[in-house]
Coordinates of C-alpha atoms and ligand atoms in Angstrom, one line a residue:
M869 CA -13.6 4.1 3.6
T870 CA -11.9 1.0 2.5
A871 CA -13.5 -0.3 -0.5
K872 CA -14.8 -4.0 -0.3
V873 CA -16.2 -6.2 -2.9
R874 CA -17.4 -9.4 -3.5
F875 CA -17.4 -12.0 -6.1
A876 CA -20.1 -14.5 -5.6
P877 CA -19.8 -17.3 -8.2
S878 CA -22.4 -20.3 -7.5
P879 CA -20.4 -23.8 -7.5
T880 CA -22.7 -25.2 -9.9
G881 CA -20.3 -25.6 -12.6
R882 CA -16.8 -24.6 -13.5
L883 CA -15.7 -20.8 -13.6
H884 CA -15.5 -19.6 -17.4
V885 CA -14.1 -16.7 -19.2
G886 CA -17.5 -14.7 -18.6
N887 CA -17.7 -15.1 -14.8
I888 CA -14.1 -14.8 -14.2
R889 CA -14.1 -11.4 -15.8
T890 CA -16.6 -10.3 -13.5
G891 CA -14.4 -11.8 -10.7
L892 CA -11.5 -9.9 -12.0
I893 CA -13.1 -6.6 -12.6
N894 CA -13.7 -6.8 -8.8
W895 CA -10.2 -7.8 -8.0
L896 CA -8.7 -5.3 -9.9
F897 CA -11.0 -2.5 -8.6
A898 CA -10.4 -3.4 -5.3
S899 CA -6.7 -4.2 -5.3
G900 CA -6.3 -0.5 -7.0
L901 CA -7.7 0.8 -4.1
G902 CA -6.0 -1.2 -1.5
G903 CA -9.5 -2.6 -0.7
V904 CA -10.6 -5.9 0.1
F905 CA -11.7 -8.9 -2.2
V906 CA -14.3 -11.2 -0.7
L907 CA -15.0 -14.7 -2.1
R908 CA -18.6 -15.7 -1.3
I909 CA -19.6 -18.9 -2.5
D910 CA -23.2 -18.6 -3.4
D911 CA -24.4 -22.3 -2.7
T912 CA -27.8 -21.5 -1.4
D913 CA -29.1 -24.0 -3.9
L914 CA -28.0 -27.1 -1.9
E915 CA -29.1 -29.4 -4.4
R916 CA -27.0 -28.0 -7.5
S917 CA -23.8 -27.0 -5.6
T918 CA -21.1 -29.3 -4.8
K919 CA -17.8 -29.2 -3.0
A920 CA -16.0 -30.3 -6.0
F921 CA -17.1 -27.1 -7.9
E922 CA -16.4 -24.9 -5.1
D923 CA -12.6 -26.3 -4.9
G924 CA -12.3 -25.8 -8.6
I925 CA -13.2 -21.9 -8.0
E926 CA -10.6 -21.9 -5.7
T927 CA -8.0 -23.7 -7.8
D928 CA -8.9 -21.3 -10.6
L929 CA -8.6 -18.0 -8.8
T930 CA -5.6 -19.1 -7.0
W931 CA -4.0 -20.0 -10.6
L932 CA -5.0 -16.7 -12.0
G933 CA -3.6 -14.7 -8.8
M934 CA -6.6 -13.7 -7.6
T935 CA -6.2 -13.8 -4.0
W936 CA -9.1 -13.0 -1.5
G937 CA -9.2 -11.5 1.8
E938 CA -12.1 -13.0 3.2
R939 CA -14.3 -16.1 2.3
Y940 CA -17.7 -17.3 3.0
N941 CA -20.1 -20.0 2.1
Q942 CA -24.0 -18.8 2.0
S943 CA -24.8 -22.4 3.1
A944 CA -23.5 -21.4 6.5
R945 CA -25.4 -18.2 7.0
F946 CA -28.9 -19.3 6.8
A947 CA -29.8 -17.9 10.4
I948 CA -28.7 -14.5 9.0
Y949 CA -31.2 -14.7 6.2
D950 CA -34.2 -16.2 8.5
A951 CA -33.5 -13.1 10.6
A952 CA -33.8 -10.8 7.7
V953 CA -37.1 -12.6 6.5
E954 CA -38.6 -12.2 10.1
R955 CA -38.1 -8.4 9.6
L956 CA -39.4 -8.4 6.2
K957 CA -42.4 -10.2 7.3
A958 CA -43.1 -7.8 10.3
A959 CA -42.7 -4.9 7.9
G960 CA -45.1 -6.5 5.7
R961 CA -42.8 -6.5 2.4
L962 CA -42.8 -10.4 2.3
Y963 CA -46.2 -12.3 1.7
P964 CA -46.9 -15.9 0.9
C965 CA -48.1 -16.8 -2.4
Y966 CA -49.7 -20.4 -3.3
E967 CA -49.9 -20.4 -7.3
K968 CA -48.4 -23.2 -9.0
P969 CA -46.3 -22.4 -12.2
E970 CA -49.2 -23.8 -14.4
E971 CA -51.4 -21.2 -12.9
L972 CA -48.9 -18.4 -13.1
D973 CA -48.2 -19.3 -16.6
L974 CA -51.9 -19.3 -17.6
R975 CA -52.4 -15.8 -15.8
R976 CA -49.6 -14.3 -17.9
K977 CA -51.0 -15.7 -21.3
V978 CA -54.3 -14.2 -20.4
Q979 CA -52.5 -10.8 -19.4
L980 CA -50.6 -10.6 -22.7
S981 CA -53.7 -11.5 -24.9
R982 CA -55.1 -8.5 -23.2
G983 CA -52.3 -6.4 -24.2
L984 CA -51.4 -6.1 -20.4
P985 CA -48.1 -6.4 -19.1
P986 CA -47.2 -10.0 -17.6
I987 CA -46.6 -8.7 -14.2
Y988 CA -47.7 -10.8 -11.1
D989 CA -51.3 -9.8 -10.0
R990 CA -50.4 -9.8 -6.1
A991 CA -53.3 -12.4 -5.7
G992 CA -51.3 -13.9 -2.7
L993 CA -51.6 -10.3 -0.9
K994 CA -55.4 -10.6 -1.1
L995 CA -55.7 -13.7 0.5
T996 CA -57.3 -13.7 4.3
D997 CA -55.8 -15.9 7.1
D998 CA -58.6 -18.3 6.4
D999 CA -57.8 -18.7 2.4
R1000 CA -54.4 -19.6 3.5
A1001 CA -55.7 -22.1 6.0
K1002 CA -57.4 -23.7 3.6
L1003 CA -54.9 -24.0 0.8
E1004 CA -52.5 -25.3 3.3
T1005 CA -54.6 -28.0 4.5
E1006 CA -55.0 -28.6 0.7
G1007 CA -51.2 -29.6 1.0
R1008 CA -50.2 -26.3 -0.6
K1009 CA -46.8 -24.6 0.6
P1010 CA -46.2 -21.1 0.2
H1011 CA -43.3 -19.4 -1.9
W1012 CA -42.5 -15.8 -0.6
R1013 CA -42.6 -12.5 -2.6
F1014 CA -41.0 -9.4 -1.5
K1015 CA -43.4 -6.5 -2.0
L1016 CA -42.0 -3.7 -4.3
E1017 CA -42.6 -0.2 -3.8
G1018 CA -43.3 0.2 -7.5
K1019 CA -40.9 3.5 -8.3
R1020 CA -38.2 4.6 -10.1
V1021 CA -35.0 3.2 -8.7
T1022 CA -31.9 5.1 -9.6
W1023 CA -28.4 5.1 -9.0
E1024 CA -25.1 6.6 -10.6
D1025 CA -23.5 3.4 -11.9
L1026 CA -19.8 3.3 -12.0
A1027 CA -20.0 1.5 -15.6
R1028 CA -23.3 2.8 -17.2
G1029 CA -23.6 6.1 -15.5
H1030 CA -27.2 7.2 -14.5
S1031 CA -29.4 4.1 -14.0
E1032 CA -33.0 3.5 -13.3
V1033 CA -35.4 0.7 -13.0
D1034 CA -38.9 1.2 -12.7
T1035 CA -40.2 -1.6 -10.1
A1036 CA -43.6 -0.9 -11.1
S1037 CA -43.2 -2.8 -14.3
M1038 CA -41.9 -5.7 -12.3
S1039 CA -43.4 -8.6 -10.5
D1040 CA -42.8 -9.1 -6.8
P1041 CA -39.5 -11.1 -7.0
V1042 CA -40.0 -14.8 -5.2
L1043 CA -37.2 -14.6 -2.3
I1044 CA -38.1 -18.1 -1.1
R1045 CA -39.4 -20.9 -2.9
E1046 CA -41.9 -23.4 -2.2
D1047 CA -39.6 -25.7 -0.6
G1048 CA -38.1 -23.2 1.6
A1049 CA -34.8 -22.7 -0.3
Y1050 CA -33.4 -19.4 -0.7
L1051 CA -33.1 -17.5 -4.3
Y1052 CA -30.1 -15.7 -4.8
T1053 CA -31.8 -12.1 -4.4
L1054 CA -32.0 -12.0 -0.6
P1055 CA -29.2 -13.7 0.8
S1056 CA -26.9 -11.3 -1.4
V1057 CA -28.5 -8.5 -0.2
V1058 CA -28.1 -9.5 3.4
D1059 CA -24.4 -10.3 3.3
D1060 CA -23.6 -7.3 1.1
I1061 CA -24.9 -5.3 4.3
D1062 CA -23.6 -7.6 6.8
M1063 CA -20.1 -8.1 5.2
G1064 CA -19.9 -4.1 4.7
I1065 CA -19.6 -4.2 0.7
T1066 CA -19.0 -0.8 -0.5
H1067 CA -19.2 -1.9 -4.3
V1068 CA -21.2 -4.5 -6.0
I1069 CA -19.9 -5.3 -9.4
R1070 CA -21.3 -7.8 -11.7
G1071 CA -22.6 -7.9 -15.2
E1072 CA -25.6 -6.4 -17.3
D1073 CA -27.7 -9.1 -16.7
H1074 CA -28.4 -8.0 -13.1
V1075 CA -29.5 -4.5 -13.6
T1076 CA -33.2 -5.1 -13.2
N1077 CA -32.2 -7.3 -10.1
T1078 CA -30.4 -4.3 -8.8
G1079 CA -33.8 -2.6 -8.8
A1080 CA -35.5 -4.9 -6.5
Q1081 CA -32.4 -5.3 -4.5
I1082 CA -32.0 -1.6 -3.7
E1083 CA -35.5 -1.8 -2.5
I1084 CA -34.5 -4.8 -0.1
F1085 CA -31.5 -2.6 1.1
E1086 CA -33.9 0.0 2.0
A1087 CA -36.2 -2.1 3.5
L1088 CA -33.8 -3.6 5.5
G1089 CA -32.8 -0.1 6.5
A1090 CA -29.6 -0.4 5.2
P1091 CA -28.0 2.4 2.5
P1092 CA -27.4 0.6 -0.8
P1093 CA -23.7 0.0 -2.0
A1094 CA -22.4 1.7 -5.1
F1095 CA -23.2 -0.5 -8.3
A1096 CA -21.1 -1.0 -11.7
H1097 CA -22.8 -3.3 -14.3
T1098 CA -20.4 -4.4 -16.9
T1099 CA -20.8 -5.3 -20.4
L1100 CA -21.3 -8.8 -21.1
L1101 CA -18.6 -11.0 -23.0
V1102 CA -19.2 -11.8 -26.6
G1103 CA -17.3 -14.2 -29.0
A1104 CA -15.1 -12.8 -31.8
D1105 CA -18.0 -13.2 -33.9
G1106 CA -19.7 -10.7 -31.9
Q1107 CA -22.5 -13.3 -30.7
G1108 CA -23.1 -14.1 -27.1
L1109 CA -20.8 -16.8 -25.4
S1110 CA -23.6 -18.2 -23.4
K1111 CA -23.6 -21.7 -25.4
R1112 CA -19.9 -21.7 -25.7
L1113 CA -18.9 -21.1 -22.0
G1114 CA -18.4 -24.9 -21.3
S1115 CA -15.5 -24.9 -23.5
L1116 CA -14.4 -21.6 -21.9
S1117 CA -13.7 -22.7 -18.6
I1118 CA -10.7 -21.5 -16.7
E1119 CA -9.7 -25.0 -16.1
Q1120 CA -9.8 -25.8 -19.9
L1121 CA -7.5 -22.7 -20.6
R1122 CA -5.2 -24.0 -18.1
E1123 CA -5.1 -27.5 -19.7
D1124 CA -4.6 -25.9 -22.8
G1125 CA -1.5 -24.5 -21.5
Y1126 CA -2.3 -20.7 -21.5
E1127 CA -0.2 -18.6 -19.2
P1128 CA -2.4 -17.1 -16.3
L1129 CA -1.1 -13.7 -16.8
A1130 CA -2.1 -13.8 -20.4
V1131 CA -5.7 -14.8 -19.3
V1132 CA -5.9 -11.9 -17.0
S1133 CA -4.3 -9.3 -19.2
H1134 CA -6.5 -10.2 -22.0
L1135 CA -9.7 -10.3 -19.8
A1136 CA -9.1 -6.9 -18.5
R1137 CA -8.3 -5.3 -21.5
I1138 CA -10.7 -6.3 -23.8
G1139 CA -13.4 -3.5 -24.1
T1140 CA -11.2 -1.0 -22.7
S1141 CA -8.9 1.6 -24.4
D1142 CA -5.8 -0.1 -22.9
P1143 CA -3.6 -2.2 -25.9
L1144 CA -4.1 -5.7 -25.9
E1145 CA -0.8 -6.7 -24.6
P1146 CA 0.6 -8.6 -21.7
A1147 CA 0.7 -6.8 -18.3
A1148 CA 3.7 -7.3 -15.9
S1149 CA 1.6 -8.5 -13.4
I1150 CA -2.1 -8.8 -12.1
E1151 CA -1.1 -6.2 -9.8
A1152 CA 0.0 -4.0 -12.5
L1153 CA -3.4 -4.3 -14.1
A1154 CA -4.9 -3.1 -11.1
G1155 CA -2.8 -0.4 -11.1
D1156 CA -4.1 0.6 -14.5
F1157 CA -7.8 -0.3 -13.7
A1158 CA -10.6 2.3 -14.1
F1159 CA -14.2 2.1 -15.2
G1160 CA -13.7 5.2 -17.1
K1161 CA -11.6 3.1 -19.6
M1162 CA -14.3 0.5 -20.1
A1163 CA -16.1 1.1 -23.5
H1164 CA -19.7 1.2 -23.8
R1165 CA -19.5 -1.5 -25.9
A1166 CA -19.3 -5.4 -25.8
A1167 CA -15.9 -7.0 -24.9
R1168 CA -14.8 -9.6 -27.2
W1169 CA -13.4 -12.8 -26.2
D1170 CA -10.9 -13.8 -29.0
P1171 CA -8.8 -16.7 -29.0
E1172 CA -6.5 -15.5 -31.4
D1173 CA -5.9 -12.3 -29.4
L1174 CA -5.3 -14.4 -26.2
A1175 CA -2.8 -16.6 -28.2
K1176 CA -0.9 -13.4 -29.0
V1177 CA -0.8 -11.9 -25.9
N1178 CA 0.4 -15.4 -24.4
A1179 CA 3.2 -15.4 -27.0
A1180 CA 4.1 -12.0 -26.1
I1181 CA 4.6 -13.2 -22.7
L1182 CA 6.8 -16.2 -23.7
H1183 CA 8.8 -14.2 -26.3
A1184 CA 10.1 -11.9 -23.1
M1185 CA 10.5 -14.4 -20.6
P1186 CA 13.7 -14.6 -18.9
Y1187 CA 15.4 -18.1 -18.8
D1188 CA 15.2 -18.1 -15.0
E1189 CA 11.6 -17.8 -14.9
A1190 CA 11.3 -20.5 -17.5
R1191 CA 13.9 -22.9 -16.0
Q1192 CA 12.0 -24.8 -13.8
R1193 CA 9.1 -25.3 -16.1
L1194 CA 11.6 -26.4 -18.9
A1195 CA 13.4 -28.8 -16.4
A1196 CA 9.7 -30.2 -15.7
M1197 CA 9.3 -30.9 -19.2
Q1198 CA 13.0 -32.6 -19.8
G1199 CA 13.5 -29.3 -22.0
D1200 CA 16.0 -27.4 -20.1
L1201 CA 18.9 -27.4 -22.6
G1202 CA 20.4 -24.4 -21.4
E1203 CA 19.9 -20.6 -21.5
A1204 CA 20.9 -20.5 -25.4
F1205 CA 18.4 -22.9 -26.2
W1206 CA 15.7 -20.6 -24.4
L1207 CA 16.8 -17.7 -25.9
A1208 CA 16.8 -19.2 -29.3
I1209 CA 13.4 -20.8 -29.5
R1210 CA 11.2 -18.6 -27.0
Q1211 CA 10.2 -16.1 -30.3
N1212 CA 8.9 -19.2 -31.7
L1213 CA 6.7 -20.2 -28.9
T1214 CA 3.1 -19.8 -28.6
L1215 CA 2.0 -22.0 -25.6
F1216 CA 4.9 -23.2 -23.5
R1217 CA 4.5 -26.8 -24.4
D1218 CA 5.8 -25.9 -27.7
V1219 CA 9.1 -26.1 -26.1
A1220 CA 8.9 -29.9 -26.7
G1221 CA 8.9 -29.6 -30.5
W1222 CA 12.2 -27.6 -30.7
A1223 CA 13.8 -29.7 -27.7
A1224 CA 13.1 -32.6 -30.0
V1225 CA 14.7 -30.6 -33.2
V1226 CA 17.9 -30.0 -30.9
S1227 CA 18.3 -33.4 -29.3
G1228 CA 16.8 -35.4 -32.1
P1229 CA 16.6 -37.8 -33.7
V1230 CA 15.4 -35.8 -36.6
T1231 CA 14.8 -36.9 -40.3
P1232 CA 16.1 -34.3 -42.5
A1233 CA 13.8 -33.2 -45.5
M1234 CA 15.7 -32.8 -48.5
S1235 CA 14.3 -32.3 -52.0
D1236 CA 16.4 -32.9 -55.4
E1237 CA 17.1 -29.1 -55.6
D1238 CA 18.3 -29.0 -51.9
R1239 CA 20.9 -31.8 -52.7
P1240 CA 23.7 -29.5 -54.3
V1241 CA 23.5 -26.9 -51.5
V1242 CA 23.4 -29.6 -48.7
E1243 CA 26.1 -31.7 -50.0
A1244 CA 28.6 -28.5 -50.2
A1245 CA 27.4 -27.4 -46.9
L1246 CA 28.5 -30.8 -45.5
E1247 CA 31.9 -30.5 -47.2
L1248 CA 32.3 -27.0 -45.8
L1249 CA 31.2 -27.6 -42.2
P1250 CA 34.0 -26.6 -40.0
E1251 CA 35.3 -28.9 -37.3
T1252 CA 34.0 -27.0 -34.5
V1253 CA 30.5 -25.0 -34.5
D1254 CA 29.4 -22.3 -32.4
E1255 CA 27.1 -19.2 -32.6
T1256 CA 29.8 -17.5 -35.0
T1257 CA 29.8 -20.5 -37.6
W1258 CA 26.4 -19.9 -39.6
S1259 CA 27.3 -16.7 -41.0
A1260 CA 30.8 -17.7 -42.3
W1261 CA 29.6 -21.0 -43.1
T1262 CA 26.6 -20.1 -45.3
G1263 CA 28.9 -17.5 -46.9
A1264 CA 31.3 -20.2 -48.0
V1265 CA 28.2 -22.3 -49.3
K1266 CA 27.1 -19.5 -51.1
A1267 CA 30.5 -18.9 -52.9
R1268 CA 30.7 -22.3 -54.1
T1269 CA 27.3 -23.2 -55.2
G1270 CA 26.0 -19.7 -56.0
A1271 CA 22.7 -20.3 -54.0
K1272 CA 21.4 -17.3 -52.0
G1273 CA 18.6 -16.2 -50.0
R1274 CA 15.8 -18.7 -49.5
G1275 CA 17.4 -21.1 -52.0
L1276 CA 20.6 -21.2 -49.5
F1277 CA 19.1 -21.1 -46.1
M1278 CA 15.9 -23.4 -46.8
P1279 CA 18.0 -26.6 -48.0
L1280 CA 20.0 -26.2 -44.7
R1281 CA 17.0 -25.4 -42.6
R1282 CA 15.0 -28.4 -43.8
A1283 CA 18.2 -30.5 -43.8
L1284 CA 19.1 -29.7 -40.2
T1285 CA 15.9 -29.5 -38.7
G1286 CA 13.2 -31.5 -40.7
M1287 CA 11.2 -28.2 -40.9
D1288 CA 10.8 -25.3 -42.9
H1289 CA 10.5 -22.8 -40.3
G1290 CA 11.8 -22.0 -36.6
P1291 CA 14.1 -20.5 -34.5
D1292 CA 17.3 -18.4 -35.7
M1293 CA 19.5 -21.2 -37.4
A1294 CA 22.7 -19.3 -36.1
A1295 CA 21.7 -20.2 -32.6
I1296 CA 20.1 -23.4 -33.2
L1297 CA 23.1 -24.8 -35.1
P1298 CA 25.6 -24.9 -32.1
L1299 CA 22.9 -26.3 -30.1
I1300 CA 22.4 -29.3 -32.5
G1301 CA 26.3 -29.6 -32.4
R1302 CA 28.6 -30.6 -35.2
D1303 CA 28.2 -34.4 -35.3
K1304 CA 24.5 -34.2 -35.4
A1305 CA 24.4 -31.7 -38.0
A1306 CA 27.0 -33.5 -40.1
K1307 CA 24.7 -36.5 -40.1
R1308 CA 21.6 -34.7 -40.8
L1309 CA 23.1 -33.2 -43.7
A1310 CA 24.4 -36.7 -44.7
G1311 CA 20.7 -37.5 -45.0
E1312 CA 21.0 -39.6 -41.8
T1313 CA 18.2 -39.3 -39.0
A1314 CA 20.2 -38.0 -36.1
Ligands
LIG156 N1 -24.0 -15.9 -7.8 C1 -24.5 -14.6 -8.7 C2 -24.1 -14.9 -10.0 O1 -23.2 -15.3 -10.2 C3 -23.8 -13.2 -8.2 C4 -24.5 -12.2 -8.6 C5 -24.0 -10.8 -8.1 O2 -23.0 -10.6 -7.8 O3 -24.9 -10.4 -7.2 O4 -24.8 -14.5 -11.1

């Protein structure tokens, strides 16, 4: 049996690190097994869904390298859901209810005050045809609830192990709203059946839904798929991310300049026993994926860890891979430049700063204490400079001034680059070139 999974985002906002982690786990699981990753746009809420958000989902998945084998819009499939509704109605599993939200609220309060669980009392089931006709002439429209069997629904969850939900402790879920709109619960099951989904992988916040949905699979005469409910992402402080998710959109990470491989490597490995380091590719991550590695604790989304993974990717990036991007930002100063500066990058765009140090103009930084070393260095600067210059030259400056260690190198770095940190000076000096180096040592902006 080929594994087939689905990622079902709602196009009511941009994807963020929380929902993309779910998508990524689906992708890795399916790809690792040579299976199919289905992108299913959950746009049954026609009012809140937009084409722009739908396009955004595709842009983000494509950027991350998460290709899909099949793609659907739920909004194009209402006829299939309508047919399932007829079957559930005929089986007596879907019934109309007429309560207004205020009435339900009041009933819940009364139940709670009596120490009873706030479960829907199934008043809708007791209505006669006459009652219903009367309510409808009053202008009320029904919403439709699925009649739960009220039992222990159990499954072997790939992520959480043996799981159970007691549907007797739940209200019968509303599947169709008063305005006729489908809530997510039914279309999701109908599609999972129709598309042959073998594994439903989603966040732990769906565990209760799974109890009801397994009953719906059964009511529609289909064997439920396997389920995996993964822990939710938390921030570096251990707190839930829900309030911060707006700023954690994939779009934002892309604009901030993160490498897509850093994002997927970080997302795939947090909360697992794997080291937090970049993977060679998203396919390599798929090869490594196993639910068994996922810890039974929350996965922490830590921007500092992401930055470390990002930096590690750049530190190992060959010139050939960087070249086009360097050219696009007028930063292609040759392979020697790339190899000299890549260790100092956290984000690719940091290249610009080092290109400016090499090309100038740079205003040298020089304190009074630096001056004797810098003046001697200018006098001793050879006529031509290359990769071998630095060690012989600084050796001569040391012999002349007695300066050594930091006292020798820092004044030179500051004069030549205007900064007190940066790439290996032996590699940077020939890139700056003799003329500019001499000017900077003389205190000129060059
Ligand atoms: N659109 C739903 C969500 O994003 C899909 C849940 C599911 O995977 O079943 O929560």
